[in-house]
Amino acid sequence: MVLAVELPFLNELVALFLVSVGIAYLCYRLKLVPIVGFLIAGVIIGPNALALVPDQELVDILAEIGVILLLFTIGIEFSLEKLNRIRKAILVGGGFQVTLTTLAVVGLLSAFGVSLSSSIYTGFLVALSSTAIVLGLFSQRNETDTPTGQLSLAVLIFQDLAIIVMVLLIPILAGQSESTLDLLLILGKAVLLIVLVIVLARRIVPWILEKVAKTRKRELFLLTVVAICFGTVALSSMANVSLALGAFMAGLVVSESEFSEQALSEILPLRTIFNAVFFVSVGMLLDFSYVLEYPLILLGVALFVILLKLVITSAGLLTLGYPIRIAAASGLALAQIGEFSFVLERAGRLAGLTPAGMGEPGSQIFIAVSVLLMIVTPFLLNAGPALGTTLARTPLKKLSQESDGLQADQKKALEDHVIIVGYGPAGRHLVQVLHKTGIPYVVIEMNPESVKEMKANNIPAIYGDAGREHILELAGIATAKLCVIATNAPSASPRIISLARHNNPTLQIIVRTRYLNEVDRLEELGADNVIPEEMETTVRIFSHVLGAYMIPQDEIEEHIQTLRAHDYEILRGSVQEAHLMVLQGLDEEGLHTRAVVVREGAPVAGKTLQELHLRNRYNLTVLTVRRNDKTFGNPAGDFRLEPGDRLIMVGLASRFAECADLFRTPLES
């Protein structure tokens, strides 16, 4: 009897993921980006090394899905309005880079007697940069909205558009005639697809997502987002347009909806898995014997590509009036050969073209150089700002609004703010108080109608699930002072508490709950205050939040007694009556003071204040330490911290974020 169905490629998948996890972990310990580990893993398990994955067919399929999901998420982060503001950088900067790079390679190879068709083909391969790696790294570093990130995006978008033309020219370069009418027909389809995407983004998709969001069913929302992604990609494939461009445009469709951030948080886990497979698949292409046989040639070609693309890309951006520091940083970030060059190389090989007309050795040298450049890209990205600063002869001036509006989307970072999860009765009243007192805040809510209402009233709101790390990061969890969980879905609170506590160990967490028997469990997960009961919830939340901002306790108690004496009439009354809760005494010191608990298993436990160097390294001052019923004011350097101690500290929000690892405990599930 057959008890199980044999799954093809199972052994290959197991080998792929086990080796990838091991090497990625090693790279983490060595403080290298995971992409480097995935590329190395591909080299090791590929058919040219240990041959743990001899058949690359499945890996190639999964890699294509990874590229689609990566570019889809990148498209979500850049709206049509943003792209419109950098259109000049796309057309001029990208056009300059692709054209000049291709011409430079053609001129060099022609001088060595390489045929014109092979020279142009090789120029196309070199001109493309890695959209997946560059934008992925910018996203990890939260630099996609910086001038360097947006200029790099502009050039990469032009390259993705240029791929359409390059693929169409392959048969012509190989001597396989293609009529001009056919070329125009394919280009016309691409234009129609772009127009269709714009219509979908403006009119149809936001309406669909709103209807689905109102169901409050996360699985239905995820399925809808995935359907939009792969549906748009399928349309682009039918029109013979680059799948990469189709995936990016699908992201743009979703980006025009107010539900884009929740869509992004749902897709990110899928993208992580398939994206890892993509970089493994690139590494599997490398035959290491060619590296050993031609090491000097490989290093020489790699250095040539870096210098060529650095100079040309920087020059193109300088012609647009950008400072040398920004232009050089973007040029170095794009100084590799991209993943879509492999797609182009495969198409050329089928048509009888090879890099530099060298046959199989040329193909292997191209692959080796490409993998090498992909591996060093994170280091080039890190070196970009330093190189730009060195090249700059004059102080860097701020980019003006005329410079394609690259600074227009720079959002002011939230610091020492309150994150409110849920916009029910307690959340609404808390927003009124914080608004009146001038305390910064942001609301996370899953009800689309409530989000629409808040945005209409200029209340900072995010549509999304606070149990998703991406949504908490968008709310500025790392620099927040308090998180108030007042959601009407109690089952979501444990996950939110665990994530919030792990991402910001210095955060104070206040949770509303209906049942007394949940108090101990929520406190164990990391909540500082768990408040049961109906009306008393709102009153005590006010007390904890305003007290954290150094408002005198006697004033807080006076107003709370007033509320209770009038049977909470104020909380049930009009917005105008809420002014009774507006208290005086808020000052700058109140904003920067936090109460931080030393938890079991945190690195600070058992250490003295002198060993932690809180003042010297982080410019944080411990004002008092509360231990059981005792308070130690202005503790000395030899004061040893114990689990359960509550520290009253003062310092900037950015400094609390920097020292977070000292107070962080392993993530609870």
XYZ file of C-alpha atoms in Angstrom:
669
model
C 0.000 0.000 0.000
C 1.289 3.433 -0.906
C 0.970 5.670 2.128
C 2.440 8.837 0.634
C 2.745 10.472 -2.735
C 6.319 10.997 -3.858
C 7.031 14.706 -4.274
C 9.408 15.564 -7.124
C 12.309 17.850 -6.223
C 11.775 17.237 -2.465
C 15.423 16.352 -1.829
C 16.566 19.361 -3.846
C 14.295 21.675 -1.847
C 15.541 20.268 1.459
C 19.180 20.713 0.408
C 18.492 24.216 -0.888
C 16.862 25.489 2.303
C 19.135 23.693 4.797
C 22.344 24.978 3.205
C 20.830 28.435 2.714
C 19.821 28.688 6.382
C 23.251 27.548 7.573
C 25.240 29.941 5.412
C 22.804 32.828 5.965
C 23.218 32.343 9.728
C 26.996 32.362 9.343
C 26.769 35.604 7.366
C 24.591 37.061 10.113
C 27.242 36.203 12.706
C 29.874 37.826 10.472
C 27.596 40.877 10.022
C 27.225 40.285 6.265
C 23.905 40.808 4.486
C 21.939 37.560 3.846
C 22.073 38.068 0.073
C 25.782 37.248 0.139
C 24.998 34.015 1.985
C 22.347 32.973 -0.521
C 24.704 33.537 -3.465
C 27.442 31.493 -1.780
C 24.918 28.762 -0.935
C 23.943 28.564 -4.599
C 27.577 28.116 -5.636
C 28.035 25.305 -3.086
C 24.896 23.263 -3.827
C 24.872 23.885 -7.589
C 25.632 21.367 -10.347
C 29.173 22.715 -10.724
C 30.172 22.109 -7.066
C 28.610 19.576 -4.639
C 25.688 18.966 -7.037
C 23.185 18.697 -4.185
C 20.675 20.231 -6.609
C 21.634 18.767 -9.989
C 18.399 19.805 -11.689
C 17.854 23.552 -11.595
C 14.411 23.591 -13.222
C 12.394 23.923 -10.005
C 14.816 26.472 -8.573
C 14.443 28.617 -11.693
C 10.638 28.564 -11.374
C 10.726 29.547 -7.710
C 13.298 32.235 -8.495
C 10.966 33.819 -11.057
C 8.237 33.989 -8.407
C 10.742 35.598 -6.049
C 11.581 38.326 -8.562
C 7.877 38.985 -9.189
C 7.101 39.339 -5.473
C 10.155 41.519 -4.863
C 9.307 43.990 -7.603
C 5.630 43.910 -6.594
C 6.492 45.040 -3.056
C 8.862 47.680 -4.403
C 6.051 48.994 -6.600
C 3.755 49.267 -3.563
C 6.293 51.551 -1.873
C 6.366 53.980 -4.827
C 3.120 55.583 -5.908
C 2.407 56.954 -9.382
C 2.645 60.444 -7.917
C 6.162 59.796 -6.638
C 7.274 58.359 -9.971
C 5.829 61.353 -11.774
C 8.031 63.619 -9.666
C 11.167 61.695 -10.659
C 10.220 61.304 -14.339
C 13.108 63.538 -15.408
C 15.589 61.368 -13.527
C 14.061 58.267 -15.141
C 14.231 59.560 -18.716
C 17.467 61.560 -18.594
C 19.464 59.779 -15.882
C 18.394 56.269 -16.893
C 18.635 56.970 -20.630
C 22.112 58.473 -20.227
C 23.338 55.480 -18.210
C 22.001 52.731 -20.495
C 23.003 54.449 -23.765
C 26.513 55.537 -22.703
C 27.328 52.221 -21.008
C 26.297 50.278 -24.112
C 28.275 52.579 -26.420
C 31.390 52.389 -24.205
C 31.361 48.575 -24.253
C 30.724 48.540 -28.016
C 33.665 50.886 -28.615
C 36.029 48.854 -26.437
C 35.106 45.433 -27.875
C 35.128 46.714 -31.468
C 38.708 47.855 -30.917
C 39.588 44.228 -30.114
C 37.909 42.945 -33.275
C 34.646 41.708 -31.773
C 31.712 41.835 -34.176
C 29.249 44.718 -33.888
C 26.298 42.455 -33.025
C 28.201 40.681 -30.218
C 29.504 44.029 -28.946
C 26.005 45.545 -28.752
C 24.679 42.395 -27.097
C 27.467 42.505 -24.486
C 26.821 46.220 -23.940
C 23.196 45.406 -23.135
C 24.311 42.816 -20.563
C 26.668 45.249 -18.821
C 24.237 48.193 -18.880
C 21.658 46.479 -16.644
C 21.947 46.646 -12.858
C 20.339 44.494 -10.173
C 16.900 45.826 -9.319
C 16.351 43.019 -6.811
C 19.565 43.538 -4.843
C 19.806 47.342 -4.944
C 16.210 48.134 -4.035
C 16.122 45.229 -1.594
C 19.137 46.643 0.248
C 17.705 50.159 0.237
C 14.464 48.756 1.664
C 16.306 46.876 4.445
C 18.159 50.070 5.369
C 14.975 52.201 5.234
C 16.612 54.377 2.554
C 14.174 53.966 -0.330
C 12.892 57.508 0.224
C 16.344 59.094 0.358
C 17.660 61.019 -2.684
C 20.175 58.223 -3.380
C 17.453 55.582 -3.152
C 15.029 57.392 -5.440
C 17.670 58.295 -8.034
C 18.792 54.656 -8.103
C 15.146 53.633 -8.536
C 14.775 56.084 -11.432
C 17.709 54.566 -13.323
C 16.534 51.017 -12.585
C 13.036 51.783 -13.893
C 14.485 52.962 -17.198
C 16.583 49.784 -17.363
C 13.477 47.629 -16.855
C 11.759 49.523 -19.654
C 14.855 49.133 -21.835
C 14.768 45.343 -21.364
C 11.661 45.247 -23.567
C 13.561 46.788 -26.465
C 16.714 44.733 -25.790
C 14.845 41.432 -25.911
C 13.137 42.509 -29.139
C 16.528 43.354 -30.694
C 18.113 39.961 -29.898
C 16.778 38.220 -33.066
C 17.954 41.149 -35.206
C 21.452 41.062 -33.672
C 21.574 37.306 -34.250
C 20.636 37.770 -37.917
C 17.134 36.435 -37.478
C 14.968 39.019 -39.243
C 12.047 40.534 -37.373
C 9.732 42.904 -39.188
C 9.419 46.495 -38.061
C 5.652 45.997 -37.884
C 6.044 43.200 -35.325
C 8.326 45.349 -33.174
C 5.881 48.252 -33.244
C 3.017 45.909 -32.390
C 4.780 44.619 -29.279
C 5.715 48.126 -28.164
C 2.111 49.198 -28.700
C 0.942 46.388 -26.421
C 3.348 47.598 -23.737
C 1.958 51.137 -23.957
C -1.620 49.846 -23.736
C -0.686 47.775 -20.682
C 0.739 50.850 -18.957
C -2.440 52.824 -19.694
C -4.571 49.948 -18.379
C -2.534 49.798 -15.171
C -2.985 53.535 -14.594
C -6.763 53.203 -15.027
C -6.857 50.230 -12.642
C -4.771 52.099 -10.067
C -6.925 55.205 -10.146
C -10.428 53.771 -10.492
C -10.902 50.072 -9.900
C -8.388 48.471 -7.530
C -8.846 50.923 -4.601
C -12.597 50.243 -4.757
C -12.042 46.461 -4.772
C -9.609 46.580 -1.853
C -11.975 48.749 0.164
C -14.829 46.259 -0.296
C -12.573 43.352 0.692
C -11.109 45.244 3.671
C -14.611 45.852 5.041
C -15.039 42.093 5.466
C -12.177 42.195 8.040
C -11.030 38.791 6.698
C -7.222 38.775 6.404
C -7.073 35.618 4.281
C -9.473 37.138 1.723
C -7.428 40.347 1.681
C -4.209 38.398 1.073
C -5.763 36.345 -1.740
C -7.013 39.544 -3.398
C -3.580 41.169 -3.252
C -1.878 38.057 -4.685
C -4.503 37.887 -7.453
C -3.821 41.535 -8.387
C -0.072 40.875 -8.437
C -0.031 37.773 -10.620
C -2.996 38.920 -12.707
C -1.094 42.033 -13.797
C 2.031 39.952 -14.432
C -0.027 37.587 -16.600
C -1.299 40.559 -18.626
C 2.257 41.770 -19.161
C 3.325 38.295 -20.263
C 0.460 38.144 -22.770
C 1.650 41.471 -24.162
C 5.256 40.165 -24.396
C 6.311 42.762 -21.820
C 8.967 42.176 -19.142
C 7.592 40.236 -16.177
C 9.660 42.504 -13.946
C 7.937 45.581 -15.315
C 4.534 43.903 -14.963
C 5.199 43.032 -11.304
C 6.400 46.550 -10.543
C 3.315 48.029 -12.211
C 1.084 45.678 -10.189
C 2.632 47.147 -7.058
C 1.909 50.640 -8.342
C -1.731 49.633 -8.785
C -1.995 48.677 -5.103
C 0.069 51.679 -3.942
C -2.740 54.054 -4.947
C -4.992 52.498 -2.288
C -4.985 53.526 1.374
C -4.653 49.811 2.176
C -1.214 49.525 0.548
C 0.737 49.170 3.797
C -1.378 46.247 4.997
C -0.969 44.645 1.561
C 2.787 45.047 1.882
C 2.826 43.476 5.356
C 0.891 40.441 4.055
C 3.229 39.883 1.095
C 6.576 40.362 2.890
C 6.804 36.811 4.361
C 6.175 35.266 0.922
C 8.716 37.580 -0.682
C 11.391 36.608 1.833
C 11.139 32.910 0.977
C 11.080 33.198 -2.808
C 13.627 35.990 -2.896
C 16.128 33.770 -1.092
C 15.580 31.094 -3.733
C 16.278 33.623 -6.492
C 19.722 34.524 -5.192
C 20.519 30.859 -4.608
C 19.596 30.179 -8.240
C 21.983 32.893 -9.434
C 24.829 31.362 -7.434
C 24.078 27.920 -8.917
C 24.946 29.190 -12.392
C 28.609 29.686 -11.496
C 31.177 27.076 -12.543
C 33.943 27.559 -9.992
C 36.552 25.969 -12.263
C 36.456 29.094 -14.447
C 37.120 31.237 -11.390
C 40.229 29.219 -10.637
C 41.325 29.230 -14.293
C 40.852 32.963 -15.014
C 41.098 34.801 -11.653
C 42.951 37.865 -12.955
C 40.635 38.246 -15.946
C 37.583 38.041 -13.691
C 38.935 40.622 -11.249
C 39.972 42.899 -14.099
C 36.582 42.717 -15.815
C 34.759 43.237 -12.510
C 36.859 46.308 -11.685
C 36.289 47.669 -15.191
C 32.504 47.278 -14.873
C 32.471 49.013 -11.479
C 34.515 51.989 -12.709
C 32.609 52.253 -16.007
C 29.151 52.245 -14.433
C 30.240 54.491 -11.556
C 31.562 57.151 -13.930
C 28.704 57.014 -16.445
C 25.845 56.812 -13.924
C 27.336 59.613 -11.822
C 27.872 61.777 -14.902
C 24.256 61.276 -15.996
C 22.925 62.371 -12.626
C 25.331 65.321 -12.486
C 23.857 66.591 -15.745
C 20.526 66.842 -13.907
C 22.096 69.131 -11.317
C 22.436 66.720 -8.399
C 25.408 67.093 -6.011
C 28.444 64.898 -6.593
C 27.928 63.156 -3.251
C 24.447 61.933 -4.205
C 25.416 61.143 -7.816
C 28.509 59.134 -6.826
C 26.631 57.182 -4.134
C 23.947 56.244 -6.680
C 26.591 55.365 -9.279
C 28.375 52.999 -6.904
C 25.088 51.419 -5.807
C 24.317 50.537 -9.461
C 27.822 49.328 -10.351
C 26.910 45.650 -10.743
C 25.394 43.474 -13.477
C 21.714 42.718 -12.887
C 19.609 39.595 -12.606
C 17.780 40.403 -15.836
C 21.092 40.235 -17.653
C 20.829 36.488 -17.022
C 17.435 36.479 -18.741
C 18.945 38.402 -21.640
C 21.993 36.115 -21.723
C 19.746 33.054 -21.914
C 17.760 34.589 -24.801
C 20.984 35.462 -26.599
C 22.407 31.972 -26.126
C 19.316 30.436 -27.746
C 19.770 32.831 -30.670
C 23.492 31.996 -31.031
C 24.945 35.071 -29.263
C 27.520 34.949 -26.455
C 29.222 37.666 -24.369
C 32.062 39.260 -26.374
C 31.602 36.484 -28.963
C 33.729 34.129 -26.828
C 31.344 31.168 -26.728
C 31.069 29.104 -23.527
C 34.126 30.705 -21.828
C 32.553 34.110 -22.418
C 29.283 32.976 -20.836
C 31.048 31.577 -17.772
C 33.200 34.695 -17.331
C 30.035 36.800 -17.574
C 28.293 34.668 -14.923
C 31.318 34.683 -12.610
C 31.755 38.452 -12.847
C 28.020 39.015 -12.296
C 27.943 36.825 -9.170
C 31.109 38.494 -7.847
C 29.627 41.968 -8.357
C 26.358 40.937 -6.701
C 28.298 39.690 -3.675
C 30.226 42.970 -3.299
C 27.154 45.195 -3.894
C 26.320 45.570 -0.159
C 29.874 46.751 0.450
C 29.695 49.153 -2.504
C 26.445 50.538 -1.130
C 28.073 51.132 2.243
C 31.069 52.827 0.609
C 28.930 55.114 -1.572
C 28.375 57.980 0.901
C 32.071 58.060 1.873
C 33.143 58.127 -1.781
C 30.669 60.895 -2.550
C 31.870 62.960 0.393
C 35.472 62.533 -0.714
C 34.669 63.649 -4.261
C 32.618 66.622 -3.160
C 34.564 69.876 -3.357
C 31.838 72.063 -1.858
C 29.545 71.504 1.115
C 26.481 69.516 0.209
C 23.440 71.710 -0.224
C 19.988 70.468 0.409
C 18.202 69.349 -2.691
C 15.491 71.821 -3.639
C 11.960 71.031 -4.632
C 12.998 71.625 -8.246
C 15.313 68.587 -8.075
C 12.444 66.296 -9.058
C 10.940 66.627 -5.605
C 13.116 63.905 -4.163
C 12.879 65.437 -0.706
C 9.135 65.972 -0.885
C 8.308 62.559 0.525
C 10.733 62.675 3.417
C 8.509 62.110 6.419
C 9.316 63.679 9.728
C 10.343 60.874 12.028
C 8.037 60.217 14.960
C 9.782 60.332 18.341
C 8.570 59.893 21.912
C 5.062 59.374 20.578
C 2.097 57.217 21.561
C 0.990 54.346 19.324
C -2.739 53.732 19.746
C -3.994 50.352 18.522
C -7.729 50.558 17.949
C -10.067 53.492 17.391
C -12.978 52.390 19.494
C -14.439 54.496 22.336
C -11.264 54.378 24.459
C -9.047 55.122 21.481
C -11.200 58.048 20.382
C -11.152 59.661 23.809
C -7.404 59.159 24.112
C -6.875 60.849 20.719
C -8.861 63.865 21.961
C -6.671 64.186 25.062
C -3.373 63.744 23.208
C -4.396 66.234 20.544
C -5.307 68.857 23.161
C -2.096 68.355 25.137
C 0.151 68.393 22.062
C 1.520 64.885 22.657
C 2.487 63.199 19.335
C 0.563 60.039 18.436
C -0.414 57.697 15.607
C -3.383 55.312 15.394
C -3.378 51.786 13.925
C -6.820 50.528 12.925
C -8.221 47.662 10.839
C -11.651 49.184 10.233
C -11.482 50.957 6.828
C -14.381 53.262 7.709
C -12.634 54.430 10.877
C -9.393 55.033 8.958
C -11.254 57.079 6.368
C -12.884 59.113 9.143
C -9.544 59.767 10.863
C -7.834 60.885 7.663
C -10.738 63.221 6.921
C -10.131 64.776 10.365
C -6.323 64.953 9.846
C -5.692 62.306 12.507
C -2.459 60.356 11.762
C -3.767 56.867 11.011
C -2.457 53.648 9.483
C -4.694 50.931 8.076
C -3.202 47.624 9.061
C -2.808 44.784 11.530
C -0.663 45.872 14.499
C 0.320 42.215 14.876
C 2.449 42.630 11.732
C 5.986 43.851 12.298
C 5.945 46.016 9.166
C 2.893 47.942 10.420
C 4.516 48.578 13.808
C 7.702 49.761 12.087
C 5.625 52.130 9.960
C 4.164 53.544 13.183
C 7.688 54.236 14.481
C 7.783 51.508 17.119
C 11.568 51.837 17.641
C 11.315 55.434 18.896
C 7.843 55.348 20.489
C 7.393 56.033 24.187
C 4.066 54.310 24.789
C 1.834 51.797 23.057
C -1.820 51.714 24.081
C -3.644 48.571 22.919
C -7.346 49.398 23.017
C -8.518 47.090 20.261
C -11.928 45.419 20.294
C -10.288 42.114 19.321
C -8.707 40.822 22.576
C -7.268 37.755 20.831
C -4.871 40.035 18.911
C -3.356 41.633 22.020
C -0.800 38.904 22.927
C 0.843 38.991 19.497
C 0.933 42.801 19.461
C 2.461 42.926 22.958
C 5.193 40.412 22.082
C 6.150 42.171 18.848
C 6.054 45.648 20.367
C 8.120 44.609 23.380
C 10.718 42.845 21.216
C 11.080 45.760 18.792
C 11.289 48.375 21.549
C 12.279 47.031 24.984
C 12.132 50.554 26.465
C 8.497 50.980 25.439
C 5.696 51.268 27.988
C 2.749 49.080 26.966
C -0.772 49.684 28.269
C -3.424 47.107 27.370
C -7.180 47.107 27.703
C -8.831 43.787 28.457
C -12.312 42.694 29.414
C -11.369 39.789 31.678
C -9.426 39.787 34.921
C -8.053 36.297 34.311
C -6.033 37.626 31.347
C -4.084 40.193 33.380
C -1.257 37.881 34.518
C -0.734 36.370 31.093
C -0.543 39.750 29.320
C 1.879 41.085 31.916
C 4.106 38.041 31.405
C 4.176 38.771 27.670
C 5.524 42.263 28.368
C 2.610 44.573 29.149
C 3.405 47.180 31.804
C -0.216 47.932 32.700
C -3.198 45.701 31.994
C -6.474 47.509 32.616
C -9.749 45.571 32.811
C -13.357 46.848 32.958
C -15.393 49.068 30.663
C -15.478 52.778 31.576
C -12.614 52.543 34.041
C -10.416 51.518 31.112
C -10.552 54.959 29.556
C -9.886 56.760 32.846
C -6.862 54.665 33.768
C -5.395 54.888 30.267
C -5.561 58.675 30.581
C -3.868 58.449 33.957
C -0.957 56.282 32.747
C -0.367 58.191 29.508
C -0.446 61.689 31.031
C 1.609 60.555 34.012
C 4.305 59.270 31.684
C 4.609 62.769 30.266
C 5.435 64.262 33.692
C 2.035 65.887 34.286
C 1.565 66.328 38.066
C -0.192 63.380 39.639
C -2.396 65.542 41.849
C -3.833 67.274 38.793
C -4.489 63.926 37.119
C -6.239 62.573 40.218
C -8.325 65.724 40.567
C -9.734 65.389 37.083
C -10.243 61.645 37.401
C -12.287 62.196 40.548
C -14.331 64.762 38.653
C -15.011 62.188 35.928
C -16.074 59.527 38.418
C -18.217 61.946 40.435
C -20.201 62.794 37.317
C -20.627 59.136 36.357
C -18.249 59.515 33.380
C -20.616 62.043 31.854
C -17.710 63.906 30.218
C -16.534 60.791 28.405
C -20.035 60.257 27.056
C -20.492 63.936 26.203
C -19.435 66.142 23.326
C -15.935 66.804 22.040
C -16.101 70.343 23.448
C -16.374 68.963 26.994
C -13.112 67.034 26.600
C -11.174 70.212 27.399
C -11.591 69.356 31.084
C -9.028 66.607 30.537
C -6.461 68.990 29.040
C -3.829 69.321 31.719
C -0.993 71.798 32.071
C 2.658 71.147 32.867
C 3.820 69.250 29.800
C 7.471 70.109 29.156
C 10.408 68.906 27.071
C 11.767 66.809 29.926
C 8.479 64.958 30.162
C 8.734 63.946 26.504
C 12.191 62.415 26.917
C 11.670 60.551 30.213
C 10.848 56.841 30.193
C 10.190 54.099 32.701
C 12.037 50.957 31.582
C 11.658 47.547 33.235
C 14.594 45.140 33.576
C 13.200 41.778 32.473
C 14.468 38.277 33.147
C 16.948 37.227 30.460
C 17.771 40.763 29.273
C 21.510 41.581 28.919
C 21.197 44.409 31.484
C 20.145 42.021 34.242
C 23.021 41.456 36.667
C 25.134 44.309 35.243
C 26.183 47.474 37.025
C 25.342 50.872 35.574
C 29.067 51.461 35.046
C 29.360 48.258 32.981
C 26.445 49.348 30.762
C 27.990 52.753 29.927
C 24.519 54.221 29.427
C 25.711 57.796 29.885
C 28.950 57.564 27.870
C 27.730 55.487 24.920
C 24.082 56.479 24.656
C 23.859 59.783 26.546
C 21.124 58.307 28.756
C 20.828 59.179 32.429
C 19.256 56.937 35.072
C 17.359 59.242 37.435
C 15.944 56.640 39.825
C 15.590 52.885 40.203
C 12.463 51.403 41.784
C 12.985 47.955 43.363
C 10.010 46.445 45.137
C 8.984 49.166 47.625
C 12.321 50.993 47.625
C 13.383 53.899 45.423
C 17.080 54.603 44.741
C 17.617 58.173 43.582
C 20.553 59.042 41.320
C 22.140 55.559 41.662
C 25.938 55.261 41.563
C 27.939 53.445 38.905
C 28.347 50.309 41.042
C 24.569 49.879 41.382
C 23.758 46.388 40.049
C 20.468 45.910 38.226
C 18.166 42.982 38.951
C 15.157 41.565 37.072
C 12.047 43.490 38.022
C 13.835 46.802 38.567
C 12.072 49.802 37.019
C 14.446 52.485 35.764
C 13.395 56.089 35.256
C 15.674 57.313 32.455
C 15.993 60.512 30.464
C 17.391 60.871 26.936
C 16.510 61.280 23.269
C 14.264 58.747 21.535
C 17.029 57.873 19.054
C 19.316 56.969 21.966
C 16.694 54.661 23.485
C 16.432 52.949 20.084
C 20.224 52.496 19.936
C 20.402 50.815 23.360
C 17.386 48.564 22.717
C 19.463 45.363 22.543
C 20.532 45.854 26.176
C 16.932 45.506 27.361
C 15.658 43.067 24.709
C 14.606 39.521 25.570
C 13.908 36.689 23.080
C 10.689 37.119 21.107
C 7.750 35.386 22.776
C 5.213 33.602 20.579
